[in-house]
Amino acid sequence: MSWSVNYSARSARSGFTLIEALVALALLLAFASVIVPMMFQSRRLLDNPRGRIAAQVLLRSLLDEAPDRTRMLTFRDGETDGLHWSVEARPFDLGVVTLIDTAPKSNKPPGGSDGSAPQWTPFRIAASVSWAPGQAVRAETVRLLKRQQ
């Protein structure tokens, strides 16, 4: 009989009380509230360099493509592999800058068979590529195009 009393006394003390269970649950929630945002932030940090590299490669290719006079006077945009891009080209005003040719003169005409020098127009090209909200790379360059006769 003493064994059954001892067993019931031991079973009454085994397990967790309600307070202990609530404290454990509160600690678990506190750790989860700290760890889960850190996991999402680390995911964004890992994805950010990949997106930046892809955006920089696309930006470089947009600026390096062969200039075409018919497309230079327009604003173009589009999406490539999830990257949104835009290119804008405008004639570049040099203001009062005058270019002087200091190269030695030769007997050959510089422009062509008629002896006229080629006329060039500078264009300012601005390109932008974005891969996520608030994440974008931008670059500008100047290209020279022959004037149409």
Coordinates of C-alpha atoms in Angstrom, one line a residue, residues 79-129:
E79 CA 12.6 44.1 -68.7
T80 CA 15.2 41.4 -69.1
D81 CA 15.3 38.4 -66.8
G82 CA 13.4 40.2 -64.1
L83 CA 15.6 43.3 -64.3
H84 CA 13.8 46.5 -65.3
W85 CA 16.0 48.8 -67.4
S86 CA 15.7 52.2 -69.2
V87 CA 18.0 54.1 -71.6
E88 CA 17.7 57.8 -72.5
A89 CA 19.8 59.5 -75.1
R90 CA 19.8 63.2 -75.9
P91 CA 22.1 65.5 -77.8
F92 CA 24.8 66.8 -75.5
D93 CA 25.3 70.5 -75.6
L94 CA 29.0 71.4 -75.4
G95 CA 28.2 75.1 -74.9
V96 CA 31.1 77.4 -75.9
V97 CA 33.8 74.7 -76.0
T98 CA 35.7 74.7 -79.3
L99 CA 37.7 71.7 -80.4
I100 CA 40.9 72.6 -82.2
D101 CA 42.6 70.0 -84.3
T102 CA 46.4 70.1 -83.4
A103 CA 47.3 66.9 -85.4
P104 CA 49.9 67.4 -88.1
K105 CA 48.5 68.0 -91.5
S106 CA 48.8 65.4 -94.2
N107 CA 48.3 65.5 -97.9
K108 CA 45.3 63.2 -97.6
P109 CA 41.9 64.9 -97.0
P110 CA 40.5 63.9 -93.6
G111 CA 36.9 63.4 -94.4
G112 CA 36.6 61.5 -97.6
S113 CA 37.0 61.9 -101.3
D114 CA 35.4 65.4 -101.4
G115 CA 37.8 66.7 -98.7
S116 CA 35.1 67.6 -96.2
A117 CA 35.7 66.8 -92.5
P118 CA 33.2 64.5 -90.9
Q119 CA 30.8 66.3 -88.5
W120 CA 30.1 64.6 -85.2
T121 CA 27.3 65.1 -82.7
P122 CA 27.8 64.1 -79.0
F123 CA 25.0 62.3 -77.3
R124 CA 24.6 61.9 -73.6
I125 CA 23.3 58.4 -72.8
A126 CA 21.9 57.7 -69.3
A127 CA 21.0 54.1 -68.4
S128 CA 19.4 52.6 -65.3
V129 CA 18.8 49.0 -64.2

